[in-house]
Amino acid sequence: MNKSELIEALAQEINIPHREAAAITNTIINTMTEALANGESIEIRGFGSFVIKKYDSYEGRNPKTGKKIKVKPKKLPFFKVGKDLREQVNANKK
Amino acid sequence: MNSSNLTRRELAEAIAERLGFSQSNCADIVDCVFDSMKKTLLEGEPIKIVHFGTFSVRSKSPRNGRNPRTGEAITIKKRRTVGFRPSRQLREEINR
């Protein structure tokens, strides 16, 4: 499923024009992106949560050449699947 | 770093504010979007959202672990989980 299929599913499900479903979907994604960019976490009950993890600068190696490099400090988003969804993906098919 | 938390409620408010729908409709709309996503994942299909990332169902092999409280050795069974890989744009946005 990609974004346009998600928009299409929403338009059909609640019977609204495609254009409105697109605006809604984009608002959701943009709001989530802004929150993560501000270092906020996201918690969607039943689906999952996102947190930002901060990494300090560290000495790493280029895996191809083995050369030592300095990795700059960075932030990465982490997703943790929610309890409902986790139980459902496991109940579905073994 | 900001410690506030974005939930369905804030998403519904954002839609109401930006698009002028009623607040109660927006709560249902937000639920509907996440329900579609859940349905897709439960069918085993990944979801690719451009500029955001990809959600996919991953199978984990069984491994040995320990109960962190008692230290007792246990076998963690084979299981499935949902993973997320952030897109390059999202990572850049977060590190800007």
PDB file of N, CA and C in Angstrom, chain A:
ATOM      1  N   MET A   1       0.857  -1.192   0.000  1.00  0.00           N
ATOM      2  CA  MET A   1       0.000   0.000   0.000  1.00  0.00           C
ATOM      3  C   MET A   1       0.889   1.236   0.000  1.00  0.00           C
ATOM      4  N   ASN A   2       0.582   2.167  -0.868  1.00  0.00           N
ATOM      5  CA  ASN A   2       1.319   3.431  -0.828  1.00  0.00           C
ATOM      6  C   ASN A   2       0.365   4.550  -0.410  1.00  0.00           C
ATOM      7  N   LYS A   3       0.875   5.783  -0.455  1.00  0.00           N
ATOM      8  CA  LYS A   3       0.054   6.884   0.055  1.00  0.00           C
ATOM      9  C   LYS A   3      -1.229   7.070  -0.757  1.00  0.00           C
ATOM     10  N   SER A   4      -1.145   6.957  -2.089  1.00  0.00           N
ATOM     11  CA  SER A   4      -2.378   7.175  -2.858  1.00  0.00           C
ATOM     12  C   SER A   4      -3.410   6.084  -2.611  1.00  0.00           C
ATOM     13  N   GLU A   5      -2.936   4.867  -2.327  1.00  0.00           N
ATOM     14  CA  GLU A   5      -3.899   3.802  -1.997  1.00  0.00           C
ATOM     15  C   GLU A   5      -4.538   4.032  -0.628  1.00  0.00           C
ATOM     16  N   LEU A   6      -3.745   4.585   0.279  1.00  0.00           N
ATOM     17  CA  LEU A   6      -4.277   4.917   1.605  1.00  0.00           C
ATOM     18  C   LEU A   6      -5.346   6.014   1.473  1.00  0.00           C
ATOM     19  N   ILE A   7      -5.050   7.009   0.638  1.00  0.00           N
ATOM     20  CA  ILE A   7      -6.000   8.102   0.388  1.00  0.00           C
ATOM     21  C   ILE A   7      -7.283   7.547  -0.232  1.00  0.00           C
ATOM     22  N   GLU A   8      -7.123   6.648  -1.191  1.00  0.00           N
ATOM     23  CA  GLU A   8      -8.274   6.041  -1.867  1.00  0.00           C
ATOM     24  C   GLU A   8      -9.130   5.244  -0.882  1.00  0.00           C
ATOM     25  N   ALA A   9      -8.456   4.483  -0.004  1.00  0.00           N
ATOM     26  CA  ALA A   9      -9.183   3.685   0.988  1.00  0.00           C
ATOM     27  C   ALA A   9     -10.002   4.594   1.907  1.00  0.00           C
ATOM     28  N   LEU A  10      -9.408   5.718   2.308  1.00  0.00           N
ATOM     29  CA  LEU A  10     -10.104   6.661   3.191  1.00  0.00           C
ATOM     30  C   LEU A  10     -11.296   7.294   2.468  1.00  0.00           C
ATOM     31  N   ALA A  11     -11.088   7.710   1.221  1.00  0.00           N
ATOM     32  CA  ALA A  11     -12.155   8.342   0.435  1.00  0.00           C
ATOM     33  C   ALA A  11     -13.354   7.399   0.320  1.00  0.00           C
ATOM     34  N   GLN A  12     -13.080   6.123   0.081  1.00  0.00           N
ATOM     35  CA  GLN A  12     -14.169   5.150  -0.067  1.00  0.00           C
ATOM     36  C   GLN A  12     -14.835   4.848   1.263  1.00  0.00           C
ATOM     37  N   GLU A  13     -14.019   4.677   2.286  1.00  0.00           N
ATOM     38  CA  GLU A  13     -14.529   4.287   3.594  1.00  0.00           C
ATOM     39  C   GLU A  13     -15.509   5.311   4.165  1.00  0.00           C
ATOM     40  N   ILE A  14     -15.161   6.589   4.070  1.00  0.00           N
ATOM     41  CA  ILE A  14     -16.058   7.590   4.669  1.00  0.00           C
ATOM     42  C   ILE A  14     -16.772   8.422   3.614  1.00  0.00           C
ATOM     43  N   ASN A  15     -16.657   7.986   2.359  1.00  0.00           N
ATOM     44  CA  ASN A  15     -17.423   8.594   1.282  1.00  0.00           C
ATOM     45  C   ASN A  15     -17.194  10.108   1.149  1.00  0.00           C
ATOM     46  N   ILE A  16     -15.946  10.471   0.938  1.00  0.00           N
ATOM     47  CA  ILE A  16     -15.608  11.875   0.713  1.00  0.00           C
ATOM     48  C   ILE A  16     -14.815  11.968  -0.591  1.00  0.00           C
ATOM     49  N   PRO A  17     -14.752  13.172  -1.193  1.00  0.00           N
ATOM     50  CA  PRO A  17     -13.980  13.303  -2.426  1.00  0.00           C
ATOM     51  C   PRO A  17     -12.502  12.983  -2.210  1.00  0.00           C
ATOM     52  N   HIS A  18     -11.881  12.470  -3.253  1.00  0.00           N
ATOM     53  CA  HIS A  18     -10.472  12.111  -3.221  1.00  0.00           C
ATOM     54  C   HIS A  18      -9.604  13.282  -2.729  1.00  0.00           C
ATOM     55  N   ARG A  19      -9.930  14.478  -3.196  1.00  0.00           N
ATOM     56  CA  ARG A  19      -9.149  15.665  -2.855  1.00  0.00           C
ATOM     57  C   ARG A  19      -9.138  15.919  -1.343  1.00  0.00           C
ATOM     58  N   GLU A  20     -10.303  15.721  -0.708  1.00  0.00           N
ATOM     59  CA  GLU A  20     -10.389  15.915   0.754  1.00  0.00           C
ATOM     60  C   GLU A  20      -9.625  14.826   1.496  1.00  0.00           C
ATOM     61  N   ALA A  21      -9.757  13.596   0.997  1.00  0.00           N
ATOM     62  CA  ALA A  21      -9.035  12.485   1.639  1.00  0.00           C
ATOM     63  C   ALA A  21      -7.530  12.718   1.545  1.00  0.00           C
ATOM     64  N   ALA A  22      -7.101  13.296   0.426  1.00  0.00           N
ATOM     65  CA  ALA A  22      -5.668  13.580   0.250  1.00  0.00           C
ATOM     66  C   ALA A  22      -5.223  14.655   1.239  1.00  0.00           C
ATOM     67  N   ALA A  23      -6.050  15.699   1.407  1.00  0.00           N
ATOM     68  CA  ALA A  23      -5.702  16.784   2.334  1.00  0.00           C
ATOM     69  C   ALA A  23      -5.613  16.250   3.762  1.00  0.00           C
ATOM     70  N   ILE A  24      -6.543  15.353   4.122  1.00  0.00           N
ATOM     71  CA  ILE A  24      -6.548  14.778   5.471  1.00  0.00           C
ATOM     72  C   ILE A  24      -5.296  13.934   5.698  1.00  0.00           C
ATOM     73  N   THR A  25      -5.015  13.061   4.740  1.00  0.00           N
ATOM     74  CA  THR A  25      -3.853  12.166   4.873  1.00  0.00           C
ATOM     75  C   THR A  25      -2.563  12.975   4.973  1.00  0.00           C
ATOM     76  N   ASN A  26      -2.447  13.994   4.118  1.00  0.00           N
ATOM     77  CA  ASN A  26      -1.241  14.829   4.168  1.00  0.00           C
ATOM     78  C   ASN A  26      -1.131  15.583   5.487  1.00  0.00           C
ATOM     79  N   THR A  27      -2.263  16.038   6.014  1.00  0.00           N
ATOM     80  CA  THR A  27      -2.238  16.744   7.299  1.00  0.00           C
ATOM     81  C   THR A  27      -1.740  15.813   8.404  1.00  0.00           C
ATOM     82  N   ILE A  28      -2.216  14.577   8.382  1.00  0.00           N
ATOM     83  CA  ILE A  28      -1.785  13.615   9.401  1.00  0.00           C
ATOM     84  C   ILE A  28      -0.273  13.371   9.299  1.00  0.00           C
ATOM     85  N   ILE A  29       0.200  13.098   8.078  1.00  0.00           N
ATOM     86  CA  ILE A  29       1.625  12.798   7.906  1.00  0.00           C
ATOM     87  C   ILE A  29       2.490  14.013   8.241  1.00  0.00           C
ATOM     88  N   ASN A  30       2.060  15.184   7.792  1.00  0.00           N
ATOM     89  CA  ASN A  30       2.844  16.394   8.075  1.00  0.00           C
ATOM     90  C   ASN A  30       2.875  16.700   9.571  1.00  0.00           C
ATOM     91  N   THR A  31       1.735  16.508  10.240  1.00  0.00           N
ATOM     92  CA  THR A  31       1.681  16.778  11.683  1.00  0.00           C
ATOM     93  C   THR A  31       2.606  15.815  12.437  1.00  0.00           C
ATOM     94  N   MET A  32       2.622  14.567  11.996  1.00  0.00           N
ATOM     95  CA  MET A  32       3.500  13.583  12.637  1.00  0.00           C
ATOM     96  C   MET A  32       4.969  13.919  12.373  1.00  0.00           C
ATOM     97  N   THR A  33       5.269  14.320  11.149  1.00  0.00           N
ATOM     98  CA  THR A  33       6.653  14.681  10.805  1.00  0.00           C
ATOM     99  C   THR A  33       7.117  15.887  11.625  1.00  0.00           C
ATOM    100  N   GLU A  34       6.232  16.904  11.736  1.00  0.00           N
ATOM    101  CA  GLU A  34       6.578  18.105  12.508  1.00  0.00           C
ATOM    102  C   GLU A  34       6.840  17.747  13.967  1.00  0.00           C
ATOM    103  N   ALA A  35       5.986  16.882  14.519  1.00  0.00           N
ATOM    104  CA  ALA A  35       6.158  16.493  15.921  1.00  0.00           C
ATOM    105  C   ALA A  35       7.522  15.829  16.120  1.00  0.00           C
ATOM    106  N   LEU A  36       7.868  14.880  15.250  1.00  0.00           N
ATOM    107  CA  LEU A  36       9.150  14.180  15.374  1.00  0.00           C
ATOM    108  C   LEU A  36      10.316  15.149  15.169  1.00  0.00           C
ATOM    109  N   ALA A  37      10.153  16.084  14.228  1.00  0.00           N
ATOM    110  CA  ALA A  37      11.208  17.065  13.972  1.00  0.00           C
ATOM    111  C   ALA A  37      11.419  17.961  15.192  1.00  0.00           C
ATOM    112  N   ASN A  38      10.348  18.173  15.982  1.00  0.00           N
ATOM    113  CA  ASN A  38      10.472  18.966  17.208  1.00  0.00           C
ATOM    114  C   ASN A  38      10.930  18.121  18.391  1.00  0.00           C
ATOM    115  N   GLY A  39      11.236  16.877  18.141  1.00  0.00           N
ATOM    116  CA  GLY A  39      11.707  16.006  19.213  1.00  0.00           C
ATOM    117  C   GLY A  39      10.582  15.438  20.057  1.00  0.00           C
ATOM    118  N   GLU A  40       9.338  15.627  19.609  1.00  0.00           N
ATOM    119  CA  GLU A  40       8.205  15.084  20.367  1.00  0.00           C
ATOM    120  C   GLU A  40       8.029  13.614  20.034  1.00  0.00           C
ATOM    121  N   SER A  41       7.360  12.892  20.933  1.00  0.00           N
ATOM    122  CA  SER A  41       7.027  11.510  20.600  1.00  0.00           C
ATOM    123  C   SER A  41       5.581  11.456  20.123  1.00  0.00           C
ATOM    124  N   ILE A  42       5.212  10.334  19.544  1.00  0.00           N
ATOM    125  CA  ILE A  42       3.862  10.140  19.012  1.00  0.00           C
ATOM    126  C   ILE A  42       3.332   8.853  19.609  1.00  0.00           C
ATOM    127  N   GLU A  43       2.060   8.875  20.034  1.00  0.00           N
ATOM    128  CA  GLU A  43       1.485   7.655  20.569  1.00  0.00           C
ATOM    129  C   GLU A  43       0.088   7.462  20.002  1.00  0.00           C
ATOM    130  N   ILE A  44      -0.051   6.488  19.117  1.00  0.00           N
ATOM    131  CA  ILE A  44      -1.349   6.190  18.526  1.00  0.00           C
ATOM    132  C   ILE A  44      -1.824   4.879  19.140  1.00  0.00           C
ATOM    133  N   ARG A  45      -2.731   4.992  20.106  1.00  0.00           N
ATOM    134  CA  ARG A  45      -3.222   3.836  20.850  1.00  0.00           C
ATOM    135  C   ARG A  45      -3.721   2.749  19.891  1.00  0.00           C
ATOM    136  N   GLY A  46      -3.261   1.538  20.088  1.00  0.00           N
ATOM    137  CA  GLY A  46      -3.710   0.427  19.253  1.00  0.00           C
ATOM    138  C   GLY A  46      -2.870   0.228  18.002  1.00  0.00           C
ATOM    139  N   PHE A  47      -2.122   1.274  17.624  1.00  0.00           N
ATOM    140  CA  PHE A  47      -1.304   1.157  16.412  1.00  0.00           C
ATOM    141  C   PHE A  47       0.177   1.076  16.789  1.00  0.00           C
ATOM    142  N   GLY A  48       0.655   2.127  17.413  1.00  0.00           N
ATOM    143  CA  GLY A  48       2.048   2.110  17.840  1.00  0.00           C
ATOM    144  C   GLY A  48       2.519   3.483  18.260  1.00  0.00           C
ATOM    145  N   SER A  49       3.794   3.560  18.640  1.00  0.00           N
ATOM    146  CA  SER A  49       4.322   4.839  19.087  1.00  0.00           C
ATOM    147  C   SER A  49       5.687   5.090  18.456  1.00  0.00           C
ATOM    148  N   PHE A  50       6.037   6.358  18.381  1.00  0.00           N
ATOM    149  CA  PHE A  50       7.330   6.765  17.853  1.00  0.00           C
ATOM    150  C   PHE A  50       8.065   7.545  18.929  1.00  0.00           C
ATOM    151  N   VAL A  51       9.340   7.272  19.083  1.00  0.00           N
ATOM    152  CA  VAL A  51      10.163   8.109  19.948  1.00  0.00           C
ATOM    153  C   VAL A  51      11.428   8.467  19.182  1.00  0.00           C
ATOM    154  N   ILE A  52      12.010   9.598  19.540  1.00  0.00           N
ATOM    155  CA  ILE A  52      13.268  10.014  18.938  1.00  0.00           C
ATOM    156  C   ILE A  52      14.403   9.578  19.855  1.00  0.00           C
ATOM    157  N   LYS A  53      15.349   8.842  19.297  1.00  0.00           N
ATOM    158  CA  LYS A  53      16.530   8.494  20.078  1.00  0.00           C
ATOM    159  C   LYS A  53      17.695   9.362  19.630  1.00  0.00           C
ATOM    160  N   LYS A  54      18.433   9.865  20.633  1.00  0.00           N
ATOM    161  CA  LYS A  54      19.582  10.730  20.330  1.00  0.00           C
ATOM    162  C   LYS A  54      20.870   9.928  20.452  1.00  0.00           C
ATOM    163  N   TYR A  55      21.731  10.094  19.493  1.00  0.00           N
ATOM    164  CA  TYR A  55      23.026   9.423  19.534  1.00  0.00           C
ATOM    165  C   TYR A  55      24.119  10.470  19.603  1.00  0.00           C
ATOM    166  N   ASP A  56      25.073  10.286  20.495  1.00  0.00           N
ATOM    167  CA  ASP A  56      26.239  11.166  20.534  1.00  0.00           C
ATOM    168  C   ASP A  56      27.167  10.788  19.399  1.00  0.00           C
ATOM    169  N   SER A  57      28.114  11.660  19.140  1.00  0.00           N
ATOM    170  CA  SER A  57      29.127  11.371  18.138  1.00  0.00           C
ATOM    171  C   SER A  57      29.951  10.159  18.586  1.00  0.00           C
ATOM    172  N   TYR A  58      30.305   9.296  17.662  1.00  0.00           N
ATOM    173  CA  TYR A  58      31.140   8.154  18.034  1.00  0.00           C
ATOM    174  C   TYR A  58      32.101   7.797  16.903  1.00  0.00           C
ATOM    175  N   GLU A  59      33.147   7.005  17.258  1.00  0.00           N
ATOM    176  CA  GLU A  59      34.116   6.539  16.272  1.00  0.00           C
ATOM    177  C   GLU A  59      33.573   5.284  15.620  1.00  0.00           C
ATOM    178  N   GLY A  60      33.333   5.339  14.346  1.00  0.00           N
ATOM    179  CA  GLY A  60      32.858   4.146  13.660  1.00  0.00           C
ATOM    180  C   GLY A  60      33.842   3.763  12.583  1.00  0.00           C
ATOM    181  N   ARG A  61      33.475   2.759  11.824  1.00  0.00           N
ATOM    182  CA  ARG A  61      34.320   2.347  10.712  1.00  0.00           C
ATOM    183  C   ARG A  61      33.495   2.265   9.451  1.00  0.00           C
ATOM    184  N   ASN A  62      34.110   2.613   8.361  1.00  0.00           N
ATOM    185  CA  ASN A  62      33.478   2.389   7.078  1.00  0.00           C
ATOM    186  C   ASN A  62      33.468   0.875   6.846  1.00  0.00           C
ATOM    187  N   PRO A  63      32.276   0.280   6.769  1.00  0.00           N
ATOM    188  CA  PRO A  63      32.226  -1.177   6.689  1.00  0.00           C
ATOM    189  C   PRO A  63      32.904  -1.720   5.423  1.00  0.00           C
ATOM    190  N   LYS A  64      33.017  -0.911   4.401  1.00  0.00           N
ATOM    191  CA  LYS A  64      33.605  -1.383   3.153  1.00  0.00           C
ATOM    192  C   LYS A  64      35.133  -1.341   3.217  1.00  0.00           C
ATOM    193  N   THR A  65      35.684  -0.230   3.715  1.00  0.00           N
ATOM    194  CA  THR A  65      37.141  -0.070   3.697  1.00  0.00           C
ATOM    195  C   THR A  65      37.787  -0.365   5.050  1.00  0.00           C
ATOM    196  N   GLY A  66      36.967  -0.381   6.126  1.00  0.00           N
ATOM    197  CA  GLY A  66      37.528  -0.606   7.444  1.00  0.00           C
ATOM    198  C   GLY A  66      38.182   0.636   8.036  1.00  0.00           C
ATOM    199  N   LYS A  67      38.108   1.736   7.307  1.00  0.00           N
ATOM    200  CA  LYS A  67      38.730   2.982   7.745  1.00  0.00           C
ATOM    201  C   LYS A  67      37.955   3.598   8.902  1.00  0.00           C
ATOM    202  N   LYS A  68      38.684   4.158   9.886  1.00  0.00           N
ATOM    203  CA  LYS A  68      38.017   4.809  11.020  1.00  0.00           C
ATOM    204  C   LYS A  68      37.381   6.119  10.567  1.00  0.00           C
ATOM    205  N   ILE A  69      36.144   6.341  10.987  1.00  0.00           N
ATOM    206  CA  ILE A  69      35.503   7.617  10.692  1.00  0.00           C
ATOM    207  C   ILE A  69      34.790   8.112  11.934  1.00  0.00           C
ATOM    208  N   LYS A  70      34.587   9.413  11.981  1.00  0.00           N
ATOM    209  CA  LYS A  70      33.864   9.986  13.103  1.00  0.00           C
ATOM    210  C   LYS A  70      32.403  10.125  12.690  1.00  0.00           C
ATOM    211  N   VAL A  71      31.508   9.484  13.443  1.00  0.00           N
ATOM    212  CA  VAL A  71      30.083   9.593  13.136  1.00  0.00           C
ATOM    213  C   VAL A  71      29.522  10.765  13.938  1.00  0.00           C
ATOM    214  N   LYS A  72      28.899  11.678  13.235  1.00  0.00           N
ATOM    215  CA  LYS A  72      28.349  12.878  13.893  1.00  0.00           C
ATOM    216  C   LYS A  72      27.163  12.514  14.794  1.00  0.00           C
ATOM    217  N   PRO A  73      26.870  13.349  15.806  1.00  0.00           N
ATOM    218  CA  PRO A  73      25.683  13.082  16.620  1.00  0.00           C
ATOM    219  C   PRO A  73      24.438  13.092  15.730  1.00  0.00           C
ATOM    220  N   LYS A  74      23.503  12.228  16.030  1.00  0.00           N
ATOM    221  CA  LYS A  74      22.302  12.192  15.196  1.00  0.00           C
ATOM    222  C   LYS A  74      21.094  11.789  16.010  1.00  0.00           C
ATOM    223  N   LYS A  75      19.936  12.035  15.428  1.00  0.00           N
ATOM    224  CA  LYS A  75      18.681  11.628  16.048  1.00  0.00           C
ATOM    225  C   LYS A  75      17.971  10.709  15.068  1.00  0.00           C
ATOM    226  N   LEU A  76      17.369   9.660  15.592  1.00  0.00           N
ATOM    227  CA  LEU A  76      16.644   8.722  14.731  1.00  0.00           C
ATOM    228  C   LEU A  76      15.278   8.419  15.327  1.00  0.00           C
ATOM    229  N   PRO A  77      14.272   8.280  14.478  1.00  0.00           N
ATOM    230  CA  PRO A  77      12.953   7.913  15.004  1.00  0.00           C
ATOM    231  C   PRO A  77      12.854   6.403  15.172  1.00  0.00           C
ATOM    232  N   PHE A  78      12.238   5.961  16.266  1.00  0.00           N
ATOM    233  CA  PHE A  78      11.995   4.542  16.470  1.00  0.00           C
ATOM    234  C   PHE A  78      10.515   4.287  16.613  1.00  0.00           C
ATOM    235  N   PHE A  79      10.045   3.229  15.978  1.00  0.00           N
ATOM    236  CA  PHE A  79       8.638   2.864  16.047  1.00  0.00           C
ATOM    237  C   PHE A  79       8.495   1.618  16.902  1.00  0.00           C
ATOM    238  N   LYS A  80       7.544   1.654  17.810  1.00  0.00           N
ATOM    239  CA  LYS A  80       7.249   0.460  18.609  1.00  0.00           C
ATOM    240  C   LYS A  80       5.799   0.098  18.346  1.00  0.00           C
ATOM    241  N   VAL A  81       5.587  -1.123  17.904  1.00  0.00           N
ATOM    242  CA  VAL A  81       4.226  -1.531  17.556  1.00  0.00           C
ATOM    243  C   VAL A  81       3.342  -1.573  18.806  1.00  0.00           C
ATOM    244  N   GLY A  82       2.093  -1.145  18.668  1.00  0.00           N
ATOM    245  CA  GLY A  82       1.156  -1.111  19.789  1.00  0.00           C
ATOM    246  C   GLY A  82       0.674  -2.520  20.142  1.00  0.00           C
ATOM    247  N   LYS A  83       0.154  -2.644  21.361  1.00  0.00           N
ATOM    248  CA  LYS A  83      -0.233  -3.959  21.870  1.00  0.00           C
ATOM    249  C   LYS A  83      -1.290  -4.623  20.983  1.00  0.00           C
ATOM    250  N   ASP A  84      -2.336  -3.882  20.647  1.00  0.00           N
ATOM    251  CA  ASP A  84      -3.419  -4.432  19.818  1.00  0.00           C
ATOM    252  C   ASP A  84      -2.898  -4.986  18.504  1.00  0.00           C
ATOM    253  N   LEU A  85      -2.142  -4.136  17.804  1.00  0.00           N
ATOM    254  CA  LEU A  85      -1.643  -4.521  16.484  1.00  0.00           C
ATOM    255  C   LEU A  85      -0.672  -5.691  16.600  1.00  0.00           C
ATOM    256  N   ARG A  86       0.173  -5.649  17.647  1.00  0.00           N
ATOM    257  CA  ARG A  86       1.141  -6.726  17.842  1.00  0.00           C
ATOM    258  C   ARG A  86       0.416  -8.061  18.051  1.00  0.00           C
ATOM    259  N   GLU A  87      -0.624  -8.021  18.888  1.00  0.00           N
ATOM    260  CA  GLU A  87      -1.374  -9.252  19.142  1.00  0.00           C
ATOM    261  C   GLU A  87      -2.080  -9.725  17.889  1.00  0.00           C
ATOM    262  N   GLN A  88      -2.589  -8.764  17.113  1.00  0.00           N
ATOM    263  CA  GLN A  88      -3.312  -9.140  15.897  1.00  0.00           C
ATOM    264  C   GLN A  88      -2.397  -9.727  14.823  1.00  0.00           C
ATOM    265  N   VAL A  89      -1.204  -9.162  14.630  1.00  0.00           N
ATOM    266  CA  VAL A  89      -0.321  -9.739  13.605  1.00  0.00           C
ATOM    267  C   VAL A  89       0.106 -11.152  13.993  1.00  0.00           C
ATOM    268  N   ASN A  90       0.144 -11.430  15.278  1.00  0.00           N
ATOM    269  CA  ASN A  90       0.538 -12.763  15.707  1.00  0.00           C
ATOM    270  C   ASN A  90      -0.625 -13.751  15.710  1.00  0.00           C
ATOM    271  N   ALA A  91      -1.840 -13.233  15.870  1.00  0.00           N
ATOM    272  CA  ALA A  91      -3.006 -14.109  15.914  1.00  0.00           C
ATOM    273  C   ALA A  91      -3.404 -14.524  14.502  1.00  0.00           C
ATOM    274  N   ASN A  92      -3.164 -13.631  13.562  1.00  0.00           N
ATOM    275  CA  ASN A  92      -3.605 -13.791  12.176  1.00  0.00           C
ATOM    276  C   ASN A  92      -3.204 -15.126  11.563  1.00  0.00           C
ATOM    277  N   LYS A  93      -1.919 -15.222  11.206  1.00  0.00           N
ATOM    278  CA  LYS A  93      -1.418 -16.475  10.615  1.00  0.00           C
ATOM    279  C   LYS A  93      -0.176 -16.858  11.383  1.00  0.00           C
ATOM    280  N   LYS A  94      -0.018 -18.127  11.609  1.00  0.00           N
ATOM    281  CA  LYS A  94       1.174 -18.558  12.326  1.00  0.00           C
ATOM    282  C   LYS A  94       2.289 -18.878  11.358  1.00  0.00           C
TER     283      LYS A  94
END
